[in-house]
Amino acid sequence: MSQPPAPAPQRAPLLPLDEALADLLARAQPVLASESVSTFEADGRVLAQDLRSALDVPGHDNSSMDGYALRVADLQAGKALAVSQRIAAGSSGQDLAPGTVARIFTGAPVPAGADAIVMQEDCAVQDDGRIQVKAMPSPGQWIRRRGEDVQRGAVVLARGQRLSPASLGLAASIGFAQLPVARRPRVALFSTGDELVMPGEVAPEAMKSGAIYNSNRFFLRALLLRLGCEVSDLGIVPDRREATVQALAEAARGHDLILTSGGVSVGEEDHIKPAVQALGELQLWQIAIKPGKPFAYGRVNHAQGFSHFIGLPGNPVSSFVTFLLLVRPFLLQLQGAGVTQPERLALRADFDWPKPDKRREFLRVRRNAQGGLDLFGNQSSGVLTSAQWADGLVDNPPGQRIARGDAVQFIPLSSLMG
Ligand code: AMP
Ligand code: MG
């Protein structure tokens, strides 16, 4: 009797992206310590404490126009009123004398007794200096109320908020010259691959066959800087086990994260896996996305603790996309920022995608003038032009065919890159 054929070796199923992300975020705890920085320098940093206002903004009812402050009840048809005082921004006036108006300028406090501002365009100044109001004001008109922007005691910016230029202005408006923020993540970055050459070191015409310029190093560094990281660029590590171990051991000291690209597949020239295992622990994840299947997370131990390790695929588009989908939220979480789902829009596909992958795909697309999406022609994970051309990714579910006119999920790259 013949033997039944041996079962094919079981391959671990690919990990869904959402599970990988949840696991990664759980590992990014606890968050970094905080430090105090000048409000001027805090753009892009993550607030480490709630900011509570010690005052009302504005601090007083004030005029939002150049004009005249008055009591609406003092206005009788055709009757001109005398100007009893002049109040400029930065000064404070007196109580408004009955039957008079106060000359007032934008930002100046409204005098007690006045209940409306009439803008100067709606007034005529008579020869005797009295003011004739041409249009009857409504009570409260052109008055910015005390506390209408910020109320005393209110939390104006919450812990975990990533600070934008507007946040800095708002923090300044309640008197903060310094802000408590999470310290910058310290990230060691290196690329693996004996084929890699740095631009500037070898001229294009002198490139040997098989050599390529290191492109990942440039966009990964730029993306890290945009996320507020302090980057130690450790260059290119050769495809050798001992060199990889040594580079990782050195990088672990003084860094919160070691980020590498390339060498995370399971080929003979992929040395990242055994090197991380020699120094700590590794979870090698094959994530069910395209591009970006190979992805590794681990920890590299050192005398004082450990450094997180993330290994990105070598293919530039895979590296780019996995950074945006996984490393970015990881680094935000490390700084204590609230991690939210990326912004998505349902937009019309102006293309066909008849042969979807079994994996969830992130297609490089661009919005067109008709409000639909065009697809970049070559979706290969090696074609970095697609990432430059695109202004977003279509998040396409596994096996989902797309026909022209279908609504698809669009993620703007701008929402993943700041
Ligand atoms: P690997 O993941 O090391 O097998 O690399 C996959 C592909 O990405 C290969 O074609 C590499 O040459 C390419 N690659 C790896 N690292 C880089 C890099 N830093 N810049 C550009 N291409 C790279
Ligand atoms: Mg390689």
mmCIF file of N, CA, C and O in Angstrom, residues 61-69 83 85-91 102-111 117-120 142 144:
data_model
loop_
_atom_site.group_PDB
_atom_site.id
_atom_site.type_symbol
_atom_site.label_atom_id
_atom_site.label_comp_id
_atom_site.label_asym_id
_atom_site.label_seq_id
_atom_site.Cartn_x
_atom_site.Cartn_y
_atom_site.Cartn_z
ATOM 1 N N ASP A 61 -14.744 92.188 28.432
ATOM 2 C CA ASP A 61 -15.529 92.450 27.229
ATOM 3 C C ASP A 61 -14.753 93.486 26.430
ATOM 4 O O ASP A 61 -14.267 94.470 27.003
ATOM 5 N N ASN A 62 -14.598 93.268 25.142
ATOM 6 C CA ASN A 62 -13.849 94.266 24.370
ATOM 7 C C ASN A 62 -14.440 94.410 22.982
ATOM 8 O O ASN A 62 -15.259 93.593 22.537
ATOM 9 N N SER A 63 -14.028 95.472 22.342
ATOM 10 C CA SER A 63 -14.621 95.805 21.053
ATOM 11 C C SER A 63 -13.967 95.002 19.934
ATOM 12 O O SER A 63 -12.755 94.828 19.913
ATOM 13 N N SER A 64 -14.785 94.537 19.004
ATOM 14 C CA SER A 64 -14.194 93.854 17.849
ATOM 15 C C SER A 64 -14.143 94.773 16.630
ATOM 16 O O SER A 64 -13.855 94.311 15.526
ATOM 17 N N MET A 65 -14.406 96.063 16.857
ATOM 18 C CA MET A 65 -14.396 97.029 15.742
ATOM 19 C C MET A 65 -13.785 98.344 16.202
ATOM 20 O O MET A 65 -13.806 98.656 17.398
ATOM 21 N N ASP A 66 -13.323 99.123 15.245
ATOM 22 C CA ASP A 66 -13.041 100.527 15.512
ATOM 23 C C ASP A 66 -14.375 101.255 15.374
ATOM 24 O O ASP A 66 -15.059 101.088 14.350
ATOM 25 N N GLY A 67 -14.760 102.029 16.398
ATOM 26 C CA GLY A 67 -16.067 102.688 16.313
ATOM 27 C C GLY A 67 -16.410 103.407 17.601
ATOM 28 O O GLY A 67 -15.543 104.053 18.196
ATOM 29 N N TYR A 68 -17.661 103.224 18.051
ATOM 30 C CA TYR A 68 -18.145 103.948 19.229
ATOM 31 C C TYR A 68 -18.898 102.974 20.127
ATOM 32 O O TYR A 68 -19.701 102.172 19.646
ATOM 33 N N ALA A 69 -18.584 103.085 21.434
ATOM 34 C CA ALA A 69 -19.328 102.286 22.415
ATOM 35 C C ALA A 69 -20.454 103.157 22.940
ATOM 36 O O ALA A 69 -20.253 104.340 23.239
ATOM 37 N N VAL A 83 -19.006 112.711 22.377
ATOM 38 C CA VAL A 83 -17.969 111.712 22.672
ATOM 39 C C VAL A 83 -17.357 112.076 24.024
ATOM 40 O O VAL A 83 -16.774 113.150 24.164
ATOM 41 N N GLN A 85 -15.188 110.028 25.961
ATOM 42 C CA GLN A 85 -13.844 109.483 26.246
ATOM 43 C C GLN A 85 -13.343 108.707 25.037
ATOM 44 O O GLN A 85 -14.081 108.435 24.086
ATOM 45 N N ARG A 86 -12.051 108.411 25.111
ATOM 46 C CA ARG A 86 -11.397 107.706 24.016
ATOM 47 C C ARG A 86 -10.677 106.505 24.631
ATOM 48 O O ARG A 86 -9.872 106.673 25.563
ATOM 49 N N ILE A 87 -10.968 105.313 24.123
ATOM 50 C CA ILE A 87 -10.363 104.102 24.714
ATOM 51 C C ILE A 87 -9.661 103.304 23.605
ATOM 52 O O ILE A 87 -10.301 102.790 22.690
ATOM 53 N N ALA A 88 -8.346 103.241 23.702
ATOM 54 C CA ALA A 88 -7.568 102.471 22.721
ATOM 55 C C ALA A 88 -7.221 101.113 23.317
ATOM 56 O O ALA A 88 -7.278 100.932 24.543
ATOM 57 N N ALA A 89 -6.833 100.167 22.477
ATOM 58 C CA ALA A 89 -6.407 98.855 22.961
ATOM 59 C C ALA A 89 -5.241 99.055 23.914
ATOM 60 O O ALA A 89 -4.350 99.869 23.652
ATOM 61 N N GLY A 90 -5.281 98.353 25.038
ATOM 62 C CA GLY A 90 -4.193 98.489 26.000
ATOM 63 C C GLY A 90 -4.512 99.479 27.105
ATOM 64 O O GLY A 90 -3.831 99.496 28.126
ATOM 65 N N SER A 91 -5.533 100.308 26.905
ATOM 66 C CA SER A 91 -5.910 101.226 27.988
ATOM 67 C C SER A 91 -7.279 100.802 28.506
ATOM 68 O O SER A 91 -7.950 99.992 27.875
ATOM 69 N N ALA A 102 -18.401 106.513 23.652
ATOM 70 C CA ALA A 102 -16.941 106.486 23.819
ATOM 71 C C ALA A 102 -16.328 106.099 22.482
ATOM 72 O O ALA A 102 -16.782 105.138 21.849
ATOM 73 N N ARG A 103 -15.357 106.889 22.074
ATOM 74 C CA ARG A 103 -14.575 106.475 20.902
ATOM 75 C C ARG A 103 -13.821 105.228 21.326
ATOM 76 O O ARG A 103 -13.190 105.216 22.403
ATOM 77 N N ILE A 104 -13.864 104.159 20.515
ATOM 78 C CA ILE A 104 -13.233 102.902 20.940
ATOM 79 C C ILE A 104 -12.576 102.221 19.752
ATOM 80 O O ILE A 104 -12.999 102.419 18.602
ATOM 81 N N PHE A 105 -11.534 101.465 20.038
ATOM 82 C CA PHE A 105 -10.779 100.793 18.974
ATOM 83 C C PHE A 105 -10.751 99.288 19.231
ATOM 84 O O PHE A 105 -10.953 98.839 20.368
ATOM 85 N N THR A 106 -10.472 98.541 18.182
ATOM 86 C CA THR A 106 -10.500 97.076 18.266
ATOM 87 C C THR A 106 -9.601 96.574 19.396
ATOM 88 O O THR A 106 -8.448 96.976 19.487
ATOM 89 N N GLY A 107 -10.172 95.727 20.237
ATOM 90 C CA GLY A 107 -9.408 95.137 21.329
ATOM 91 C C GLY A 107 -9.479 95.940 22.615
ATOM 92 O O GLY A 107 -9.054 95.452 23.664
ATOM 93 N N ALA A 108 -10.014 97.144 22.559
ATOM 94 C CA ALA A 108 -10.096 97.957 23.782
ATOM 95 C C ALA A 108 -11.265 97.499 24.628
ATOM 96 O O ALA A 108 -12.302 97.074 24.097
ATOM 97 N N PRO A 109 -11.117 97.564 25.967
ATOM 98 C CA PRO A 109 -12.211 97.125 26.843
ATOM 99 C C PRO A 109 -13.450 98.014 26.700
ATOM 100 O O PRO A 109 -13.335 99.236 26.584
ATOM 101 N N VAL A 110 -14.583 97.365 26.704
ATOM 102 C CA VAL A 110 -15.852 98.097 26.588
ATOM 103 C C VAL A 110 -16.125 98.763 27.947
ATOM 104 O O VAL A 110 -16.056 98.093 28.977
ATOM 105 N N PRO A 111 -16.389 100.063 27.973
ATOM 106 C CA PRO A 111 -16.597 100.720 29.276
ATOM 107 C C PRO A 111 -17.895 100.235 29.925
ATOM 108 O O PRO A 111 -18.856 99.899 29.218
ATOM 109 N N ILE A 117 -21.433 98.252 20.328
ATOM 110 C CA ILE A 117 -20.439 99.027 19.590
ATOM 111 C C ILE A 117 -21.048 99.296 18.218
ATOM 112 O O ILE A 117 -21.638 98.398 17.612
ATOM 113 N N VAL A 118 -20.886 100.524 17.758
ATOM 114 C CA VAL A 118 -21.282 100.826 16.383
ATOM 115 C C VAL A 118 -19.993 101.076 15.613
ATOM 116 O O VAL A 118 -19.135 101.833 16.074
ATOM 117 N N MET A 119 -19.842 100.403 14.496
ATOM 118 C CA MET A 119 -18.573 100.592 13.780
ATOM 119 C C MET A 119 -18.533 101.978 13.142
ATOM 120 O O MET A 119 -19.588 102.566 12.822
ATOM 121 N N GLN A 120 -17.327 102.490 12.988
ATOM 122 C CA GLN A 120 -17.203 103.891 12.568
ATOM 123 C C GLN A 120 -17.830 104.144 11.198
ATOM 124 O O GLN A 120 -18.333 105.229 10.926
ATOM 125 N N TRP A 142 -20.950 93.708 18.195
ATOM 126 C CA TRP A 142 -19.497 93.919 18.077
ATOM 127 C C TRP A 142 -18.760 93.927 19.416
ATOM 128 O O TRP A 142 -17.724 94.540 19.547
ATOM 129 N N ARG A 144 -16.876 91.476 21.998
ATOM 130 C CA ARG A 144 -16.341 90.135 22.276
ATOM 131 C C ARG A 144 -16.397 89.957 23.777
ATOM 132 O O ARG A 144 -15.849 90.753 24.531
#
